[in-house]
XYZ file of C-alpha atoms in Angstrom:
574
model
C 3.537 9.894 -13.665
C 2.407 10.239 -17.055
C 0.887 13.365 -18.090
C -2.512 12.756 -19.044
C -3.366 15.745 -21.068
C -0.883 15.407 -23.885
C 2.246 17.196 -24.967
C 3.267 20.415 -23.300
C 2.018 23.280 -25.484
C 4.681 25.492 -27.010
C 3.820 29.084 -27.895
C 6.779 30.573 -29.725
C 8.862 33.506 -28.577
C 6.267 34.844 -26.161
C 6.071 31.547 -24.323
C 9.858 31.315 -24.316
C 10.055 34.710 -22.667
C 7.603 33.641 -20.000
C 9.556 30.456 -19.302
C 12.836 32.341 -19.110
C 11.344 34.873 -16.720
C 9.958 32.075 -14.598
C 13.386 30.504 -14.279
C 14.843 33.844 -13.244
C 12.118 34.383 -10.674
C 12.635 30.952 -9.183
C 16.392 31.411 -8.997
C 15.885 34.702 -7.170
C 13.488 33.133 -4.678
C 15.827 30.343 -3.687
C 13.950 27.504 -5.341
C 15.840 24.240 -5.818
C 18.175 24.710 -8.738
C 17.413 22.746 -11.874
C 19.863 20.157 -13.112
C 22.123 20.840 -16.090
C 20.433 22.079 -19.235
C 19.756 19.014 -21.346
C 16.998 18.613 -23.894
C 14.147 16.316 -22.967
C 14.386 12.925 -24.619
C 12.270 12.611 -27.705
C 9.912 9.707 -28.173
C 12.387 8.062 -30.506
C 15.155 8.380 -27.905
C 13.137 6.901 -25.054
C 13.620 3.181 -24.458
C 10.739 0.820 -25.004
C 9.614 -0.937 -21.852
C 11.151 -4.308 -21.475
C 13.846 -3.773 -24.101
C 16.930 -5.810 -23.405
C 19.596 -4.017 -21.436
C 17.520 -0.906 -20.795
C 16.096 0.425 -17.558
C 12.528 -0.107 -16.459
C 9.984 2.506 -17.528
C 9.364 5.471 -15.256
C 6.232 5.706 -13.161
C 4.381 7.336 -16.011
C 6.136 5.529 -18.831
C 7.538 8.981 -19.745
C 4.204 9.760 -21.329
C 3.552 13.435 -22.074
C 2.104 15.969 -19.703
C 0.443 19.354 -19.961
C 0.530 22.352 -17.693
C 1.175 26.067 -17.787
C 3.928 27.554 -15.680
C 2.787 29.111 -12.408
C 2.258 32.896 -12.508
C 5.484 34.851 -12.237
C 4.072 37.400 -9.787
C 1.399 37.603 -7.159
C -2.261 38.111 -8.069
C -1.774 41.911 -8.271
C 0.859 41.311 -10.994
C 2.868 44.315 -9.763
C 4.580 42.506 -6.880
C 8.224 41.413 -7.039
C 8.709 37.999 -8.679
C 9.355 36.263 -5.356
C 6.253 37.634 -3.669
C 4.149 35.013 -1.881
C 0.819 34.462 -3.679
C -1.986 36.209 -1.874
C -4.558 34.033 -0.146
C -7.435 33.412 -2.482
C -5.523 33.691 -5.759
C -6.950 31.314 -8.341
C -3.581 29.836 -9.284
C -2.734 28.826 -5.710
C -6.118 27.208 -5.037
C -6.214 23.417 -4.657
C -9.530 21.471 -4.528
C -10.439 20.526 -0.952
C -10.430 16.731 -1.314
C -7.224 16.766 -3.357
C -5.459 19.004 -0.835
C -6.628 16.712 1.968
C -5.182 13.697 0.122
C -1.798 15.417 -0.354
C -1.606 16.349 3.319
C -2.679 12.919 4.564
C -0.066 11.285 2.341
C 2.593 13.573 3.845
C 1.465 12.661 7.393
C 1.365 8.935 6.628
C 4.853 8.943 5.144
C 6.194 11.044 8.001
C 5.166 8.201 10.322
C 6.257 5.276 8.138
C 9.370 6.791 6.530
C 10.498 9.831 8.559
C 13.862 10.013 6.790
C 12.260 10.866 3.464
C 10.501 14.070 4.607
C 8.263 14.311 1.558
C 6.352 17.636 1.561
C 2.732 17.762 0.445
C 3.616 20.737 -1.770
C 5.759 18.402 -3.911
C 2.825 15.999 -4.311
C 0.669 19.003 -5.224
C 3.176 20.098 -7.860
C 3.168 16.658 -9.475
C -0.611 16.402 -9.209
C -0.932 19.787 -10.901
C 1.359 18.793 -13.757
C -0.149 15.337 -14.234
C -3.880 15.966 -14.071
C -4.608 19.509 -12.962
C -5.420 18.148 -9.471
C -7.757 15.403 -10.719
C -9.419 17.636 -13.326
C -10.008 20.435 -10.869
C -11.211 18.169 -8.048
C -13.916 16.324 -9.940
C -14.196 13.413 -7.518
C -16.892 11.405 -5.775
C -17.354 11.322 -1.998
C -14.599 8.688 -1.653
C -12.067 10.719 -3.633
C -12.362 8.655 -6.817
C -12.670 10.146 -10.293
C -16.132 9.464 -11.810
C -14.422 8.397 -15.031
C -10.810 7.222 -15.467
C -8.120 9.777 -16.259
C -6.125 8.090 -19.010
C -2.898 9.053 -20.695
C -2.219 8.345 -24.354
C -1.794 4.814 -25.677
C 1.860 3.855 -25.159
C 2.177 2.125 -28.504
C 5.496 3.583 -29.613
C 3.855 6.109 -31.951
C 5.242 9.337 -30.543
C 5.534 7.822 -27.055
C 7.132 4.869 -25.297
C 6.132 1.383 -26.452
C 4.728 -0.577 -23.500
C 2.729 -3.685 -24.279
C -0.269 -4.470 -22.073
C 0.661 -5.683 -18.568
C -2.688 -5.627 -16.781
C -5.129 -7.292 -19.168
C -6.909 -3.953 -19.442
C -7.821 -4.023 -15.748
C -6.741 -0.456 -15.044
C -6.693 1.260 -18.432
C -9.264 -0.714 -20.455
C -6.644 -1.469 -23.136
C -5.561 -5.070 -23.684
C -2.952 -4.189 -26.333
C -0.868 -1.435 -24.748
C -0.582 0.262 -21.385
C -1.747 3.790 -20.584
C -1.040 5.951 -17.568
C -4.000 6.006 -15.204
C -5.463 8.266 -12.540
C -4.800 11.696 -11.060
C -1.120 10.876 -10.469
C -0.759 8.998 -13.795
C 0.697 5.581 -12.950
C 1.254 3.038 -15.691
C -0.268 -0.312 -14.629
C 2.981 -2.203 -14.075
C 4.289 0.554 -11.791
C 1.008 0.685 -9.886
C 1.247 -3.046 -9.181
C 4.522 -2.377 -7.336
C 3.801 1.000 -5.753
C 0.013 1.151 -5.396
C -1.149 1.993 -1.870
C -4.430 2.076 0.050
C -4.530 5.690 1.196
C -8.174 5.881 2.292
C -8.358 2.580 4.203
C -11.083 0.943 2.112
C -9.041 -2.222 1.531
C -8.386 -1.431 -2.166
C -5.519 0.093 -4.132
C -7.195 2.180 -6.823
C -5.072 4.419 -9.082
C -8.223 6.471 -9.796
C -8.580 7.380 -6.100
C -6.702 10.537 -5.117
C -5.900 9.264 -1.591
C -4.460 5.986 -2.923
C -2.621 7.721 -5.769
C -1.119 10.504 -3.611
C 0.227 8.015 -1.045
C 1.606 5.821 -3.828
C 3.304 8.820 -5.448
C 4.901 9.819 -2.157
C 6.061 6.250 -1.524
C 7.664 6.148 -4.964
C 9.416 9.481 -4.460
C 10.852 8.146 -1.179
C 12.322 5.022 -2.792
C 16.023 4.178 -2.488
C 16.187 5.686 1.014
C 15.924 9.218 -0.366
C 15.892 12.372 1.741
C 13.876 14.890 -0.268
C 15.397 17.836 1.591
C 18.608 16.964 -0.270
C 18.530 18.595 -3.705
C 20.126 15.660 -5.537
C 17.617 13.195 -4.054
C 14.752 15.549 -4.874
C 15.775 15.825 -8.519
C 16.323 12.079 -8.872
C 12.890 11.399 -7.417
C 11.142 13.753 -9.846
C 13.099 12.458 -12.836
C 12.136 8.928 -11.815
C 8.544 10.033 -12.258
C 9.176 11.257 -15.802
C 12.671 11.279 -17.294
C 12.547 14.751 -18.810
C 14.547 17.838 -17.853
C 11.615 20.025 -18.881
C 9.341 17.962 -16.633
C 11.776 18.417 -13.747
C 11.854 22.183 -14.213
C 8.070 22.433 -14.474
C 7.469 20.424 -11.295
C 10.076 22.504 -9.429
C 8.313 25.703 -10.581
C 5.004 24.560 -9.087
C 6.668 23.146 -5.983
C 8.261 26.511 -5.244
C 4.989 28.291 -5.997
C 2.933 26.152 -3.601
C 5.569 26.473 -0.865
C 4.990 30.243 -0.948
C 1.305 29.781 -0.290
C -1.676 27.667 -1.292
C -5.262 27.526 -0.135
C -8.284 25.266 -0.315
C -11.043 25.772 -2.884
C -14.268 23.761 -3.319
C -14.060 20.549 -5.322
C -14.992 21.085 -8.963
C -14.811 24.874 -8.711
C -11.760 25.095 -10.973
C -11.863 24.509 -14.725
C -10.621 21.130 -15.801
C -7.512 21.075 -18.022
C -8.044 20.819 -21.766
C -9.431 17.533 -22.980
C -6.986 15.289 -24.816
C -7.224 14.855 -28.541
C -5.763 12.306 -30.938
C -3.116 10.247 -29.186
C -2.816 12.471 -26.198
C -2.216 15.947 -27.652
C -4.225 18.979 -26.640
C -5.858 21.599 -28.789
C -3.512 24.613 -28.604
C -5.008 27.838 -27.322
C -3.500 31.268 -26.593
C -2.347 32.068 -23.092
C -5.188 33.490 -21.032
C -4.666 37.200 -20.307
C -5.273 37.945 -16.673
C -6.599 41.388 -15.627
C -3.791 43.885 -15.379
C -1.318 41.606 -17.179
C 0.583 43.144 -20.105
C 0.931 40.971 -23.194
C 4.490 39.870 -23.936
C 5.957 41.164 -27.169
C 6.912 38.578 -29.784
C 9.761 40.787 -31.039
C 11.359 41.540 -27.670
C 11.338 38.409 -25.527
C 11.102 39.048 -21.833
C 9.828 42.682 -22.110
C 6.114 43.496 -21.827
C 4.533 45.958 -24.219
C 3.299 49.232 -22.776
C -0.489 49.470 -22.704
C -2.110 52.573 -24.190
C -2.817 55.285 -21.681
C -6.515 56.028 -21.201
C -7.594 59.346 -22.806
C -4.396 60.144 -24.763
C -5.995 59.342 -28.101
C -3.603 56.578 -28.814
C -4.735 53.119 -29.748
C -3.130 49.759 -30.073
C -4.254 46.603 -31.731
C -4.008 43.386 -29.759
C -1.334 41.019 -30.923
C -3.011 38.002 -32.491
C -2.072 34.655 -30.907
C 0.467 32.549 -32.775
C -1.123 30.023 -35.017
C -0.194 26.404 -35.174
C 0.598 25.112 -38.670
C -1.541 22.184 -39.729
C 0.112 18.800 -39.317
C 1.730 17.350 -42.390
C 0.268 13.951 -41.604
C -2.815 12.959 -39.655
C -2.108 12.186 -35.982
C -2.295 8.552 -34.907
C -5.711 7.562 -33.745
C -6.405 5.943 -30.409
C -8.276 2.657 -30.676
C -11.322 2.536 -28.431
C -10.758 0.677 -25.147
C -11.712 -2.957 -25.332
C -14.001 -4.539 -22.760
C -12.477 -7.717 -21.302
C -14.594 -10.873 -21.472
C -16.422 -11.643 -18.209
C -15.315 -14.284 -15.719
C -17.104 -17.632 -15.817
C -15.266 -19.805 -13.273
C -13.207 -19.770 -10.076
C -10.053 -21.760 -9.325
C -8.821 -22.411 -5.780
C -5.222 -21.222 -5.373
C -4.724 -22.711 -1.905
C -2.088 -25.391 -1.330
C -4.015 -27.218 1.380
C -6.578 -26.832 4.125
C -6.625 -23.500 5.923
C -5.593 -24.059 9.518
C -4.648 -22.028 12.585
C -4.662 -22.496 16.373
C -7.506 -20.801 18.244
C -6.940 -17.093 18.781
C -4.230 -16.780 16.115
C -3.962 -15.458 12.575
C -4.127 -17.952 9.711
C -0.809 -18.129 7.882
C -2.547 -18.501 4.511
C -5.168 -16.167 3.071
C -8.088 -17.605 1.068
C -7.312 -16.977 -2.600
C -9.002 -17.817 -5.900
C -8.452 -16.926 -9.534
C -11.315 -15.778 -11.737
C -11.044 -17.091 -15.289
C -12.848 -16.403 -18.531
C -14.309 -19.084 -20.744
C -10.930 -19.384 -22.524
C -9.284 -20.052 -19.096
C -7.394 -16.751 -19.191
C -7.376 -14.537 -16.067
C -10.370 -12.236 -15.700
C -9.559 -8.779 -14.344
C -12.012 -6.584 -12.424
C -14.238 -9.549 -11.490
C -15.948 -9.310 -8.104
C -15.603 -12.233 -5.676
C -17.473 -12.442 -2.382
C -15.887 -14.427 0.468
C -18.221 -15.662 3.225
C -17.254 -17.499 6.445
C -19.429 -20.298 7.848
C -18.916 -22.468 10.941
C -19.110 -22.264 14.725
C -15.483 -21.439 15.517
C -15.924 -17.669 15.875
C -13.418 -17.026 13.073
C -13.586 -13.679 11.266
C -11.727 -11.782 8.601
C -9.290 -9.151 9.848
C -11.438 -6.273 11.015
C -14.231 -8.469 12.363
C -16.308 -9.043 9.207
C -17.539 -12.469 8.115
C -18.321 -11.389 4.520
C -16.062 -9.357 2.217
C -16.050 -8.589 -1.517
C -12.762 -8.384 -3.426
C -12.092 -7.240 -7.008
C -9.577 -9.277 -9.006
C -6.383 -7.734 -10.333
C -4.892 -8.117 -13.773
C -3.830 -11.679 -12.958
C -7.420 -12.575 -12.070
C -6.483 -13.262 -8.439
C -8.737 -12.302 -5.537
C -7.317 -12.677 -2.029
C -9.512 -12.346 1.020
C -8.230 -10.428 4.055
C -6.334 -12.410 6.671
C -8.381 -14.810 8.800
C -8.359 -14.534 12.590
C -9.168 -17.861 14.255
C -11.894 -17.799 16.878
C -11.574 -19.315 20.336
C -13.430 -22.541 19.605
C -11.609 -25.349 17.754
C -13.498 -26.942 14.882
C -14.105 -26.952 11.131
C -15.022 -23.922 9.015
C -15.700 -23.124 5.357
C -14.827 -20.066 3.310
C -17.257 -19.739 0.400
C -15.945 -17.829 -2.624
C -18.754 -16.648 -4.918
C -18.230 -15.068 -8.338
C -20.674 -12.175 -8.637
C -22.241 -10.717 -11.762
C -22.927 -14.049 -13.455
C -26.322 -15.370 -14.492
C -25.804 -18.368 -12.215
C -23.602 -17.866 -9.131
C -20.289 -19.726 -9.220
C -19.191 -20.826 -5.739
C -16.147 -22.604 -4.313
C -16.016 -24.016 -0.785
C -12.581 -23.659 0.814
C -12.175 -25.931 3.860
C -10.511 -24.735 7.024
C -9.924 -25.717 10.630
C -9.330 -24.031 13.954
C -7.081 -26.225 16.083
C -6.480 -26.172 19.834
C -4.734 -23.056 21.147
C -0.983 -23.343 21.610
C 1.832 -21.943 23.727
C 5.397 -21.314 22.686
C 6.865 -20.935 26.185
C 6.267 -22.642 29.539
C 8.008 -21.671 32.759
C 7.758 -22.673 36.434
C 6.779 -19.791 38.676
C 9.198 -20.671 41.548
C 12.528 -22.453 41.979
C 11.907 -24.500 45.141
C 13.769 -27.819 45.079
C 11.367 -30.714 44.552
C 12.452 -33.204 47.243
C 10.278 -35.592 49.243
C 10.674 -38.626 51.541
C 9.427 -41.984 50.305
C 5.795 -42.629 51.183
C 4.995 -38.920 51.650
C 3.630 -35.980 49.619
C 5.692 -33.247 48.005
C 5.242 -29.931 49.791
C 3.153 -27.439 47.791
C 1.798 -27.792 44.281
C 3.831 -27.148 41.136
C 2.691 -23.979 39.292
C 3.635 -23.026 35.716
C 2.686 -20.264 33.253
C 2.208 -20.682 29.485
C 2.630 -17.808 27.040
C 2.370 -17.249 23.286
C 4.314 -14.412 21.660
C 4.924 -13.011 25.123
C 1.225 -12.939 26.021
C -0.716 -15.243 28.359
C -1.928 -18.378 26.542
C -5.321 -19.429 27.931
C -7.070 -22.707 27.164
C -3.860 -24.488 26.153
C -3.751 -28.239 26.719
C -0.728 -29.607 28.576
C 0.409 -33.133 29.432
C 2.342 -33.865 32.658
C 4.302 -37.154 32.762
C 6.509 -38.671 35.505
C 9.554 -40.276 33.870
C 12.046 -42.732 35.364
C 15.644 -41.649 35.924
C 17.423 -38.310 35.770
C 18.852 -38.891 32.276
C 16.835 -38.599 29.034
C 18.520 -41.845 28.019
C 16.326 -43.506 30.625
C 13.388 -43.031 28.264
C 10.394 -40.773 27.715
C 7.698 -43.215 28.748
C 5.818 -42.849 32.010
C 7.511 -44.525 34.954
C 5.878 -47.543 36.551
C 6.982 -46.567 40.054
C 8.024 -43.470 41.967
C 6.061 -40.172 42.274
C 2.440 -40.178 41.133
C -0.749 -38.074 40.945
C -4.214 -39.026 42.155
C -7.140 -38.658 39.789
C -10.482 -37.439 41.242
C -12.979 -40.130 42.277
C -14.380 -42.230 45.113
C -12.274 -45.298 44.449
C -9.423 -46.273 46.799
C -6.268 -44.215 46.375
C -4.380 -47.218 45.025
C -6.812 -47.382 42.097
C -6.554 -43.684 41.286
C -2.789 -43.470 40.915
C -1.480 -42.115 37.592
C 1.869 -40.908 36.349
C 0.442 -39.149 33.254
C -2.423 -36.638 33.090
C -3.753 -33.834 30.848
C -4.552 -30.316 32.075
C -5.585 -26.968 30.531
C -4.254 -23.488 31.301
C -6.667 -21.024 32.884
C -7.709 -17.611 31.550
C -4.337 -16.156 32.550
C -2.303 -18.998 31.071
C -1.563 -20.516 34.484
C -1.216 -24.262 35.062
C -1.485 -25.678 38.607
C -0.625 -29.371 38.915
C -2.350 -31.635 41.480
C -0.449 -32.764 44.569
C 2.424 -35.115 43.816
C 2.745 -38.195 46.070
C 5.448 -40.868 46.392
C 5.474 -44.596 46.933
C 8.309 -46.377 48.730
C 10.711 -46.144 45.762
C 13.636 -43.796 46.256
C 15.823 -42.148 43.620
C 15.765 -39.335 41.074
C 12.912 -38.933 38.600
C 11.857 -36.386 35.951
C 8.554 -34.550 35.568
C 7.997 -33.541 31.928
C 5.245 -30.973 31.142
C 4.532 -30.212 27.436
C 1.858 -27.956 25.906
C 0.161 -27.905 22.551
C 2.572 -25.980 20.399
C 5.689 -27.660 21.763
C 6.503 -25.654 24.890
C 8.278 -28.037 27.354
C 9.495 -27.913 30.942
C 11.423 -30.810 32.589
C 11.717 -30.749 36.395
C 13.866 -32.988 38.600
C 12.128 -34.957 41.405
C 14.141 -36.467 44.285
C 12.721 -39.133 46.581
C 14.817 -39.852 49.674
C 14.708 -42.490 52.430
C 12.422 -41.672 55.329
C 14.137 -39.860 58.188
């Protein structure tokens, strides 16, 4: 995920010595070994997104990153290189909300993708490299950065060339993409891998819970097992295709596995602010108390400090200076503000409809458009349900507000049909306009249905002519394996034992009696409609016979197409 704070700072021989020592320390401690030594691809060597025949861009678009290596020793600086950091050391502290997001992402993925086994320490290592743990935990109460964390403009000048894919919805740039958020996703990657980690119904790359879960999901792609070294390396390189990036993330991963602790949000200094097109202002390495300064003439060996009281003195080694650039760095154009939305377009392909008690197959969806009829990103659309059917959005709400994506589309949550059939309307209102723009999307709740109907016993249905069948026929209707209450069913007596005899009601043979005070002869019927009870049960009235003998069929069909056909035999009187 693209490093937001610019190119990794290089500090000459002293920095090289530190890096070399770090590699040695990690090798001694059993950290995952780095892949073969290959130089990181330069900007000119990296493929432009979308170029013919080349792979898709990485999560971050291979944009630059900035971080120092973790400390080589524990906080006392005199411990062996593989000593676990002491609790409370500044370097091993992770802001409380950020640490919570990493751990919740690990738990969520352990449940949804147990094979992957992504550790939260790996997410912490990437979060450290990409944004310094969301600028030192500068987040609001929901875990969202107060202002976007943006990587450099990916315009091909020193970085990859990725033309705008989101209409500026995520990065505010309608010309080129930029990596966004604490885990530095480029917009097109976020569209595929973005997740809702905090359960607020949105996928926001600027929210640490959403971003951490998305990062873990991406690392687990291709059925990876991150306890396997090859899979681990491939996952990290998929984030940013740089050997140096891989080594840096592995350094921090190993460091956090030895020990990390929670610190208050915002208590750590934020990483250096970006300058120019993503570079940082170089500064000398901070000297921690008790840390000897590395010698520029003897890489890897610290200089001996002067002993107190021996009369000796030493002058501090001045930090290496950075030569001025031969040409001015490219400037970053200010983010453009997209034009506001002015209209809504219904994206439905027909009336919304679902049987009572079921989920609607189609979600209400509209597209917000600008005056030039182009999609409007980041527009707010409020969906409101009206009607007497008892229908709600998933979760029980009848009003929800949705923010459009880069394509201008706003989709409401799934609709759950209430128990009362009838018409309903979903009103979509475009907010933030001088005059509200509203669309009325028509819907309907139809009668409840059943997908299976069975008889509750197997007693043979035989009766003498002129008598009444013994017992009443009982059936049970279900939907998706659950009882289907309130389902309408039609019972019809058909002539003959063969379907070729027809599906129309017979004009003689077994019959039902409808309720009433009229003579029985006037209340005979061979077709009637019933409704299942609260448990999905259907109990037919008594079935009588006239003086016609033979074999008949009783066909019972419910709304939804569940059918049972029973054989009725009428014999001569004894």
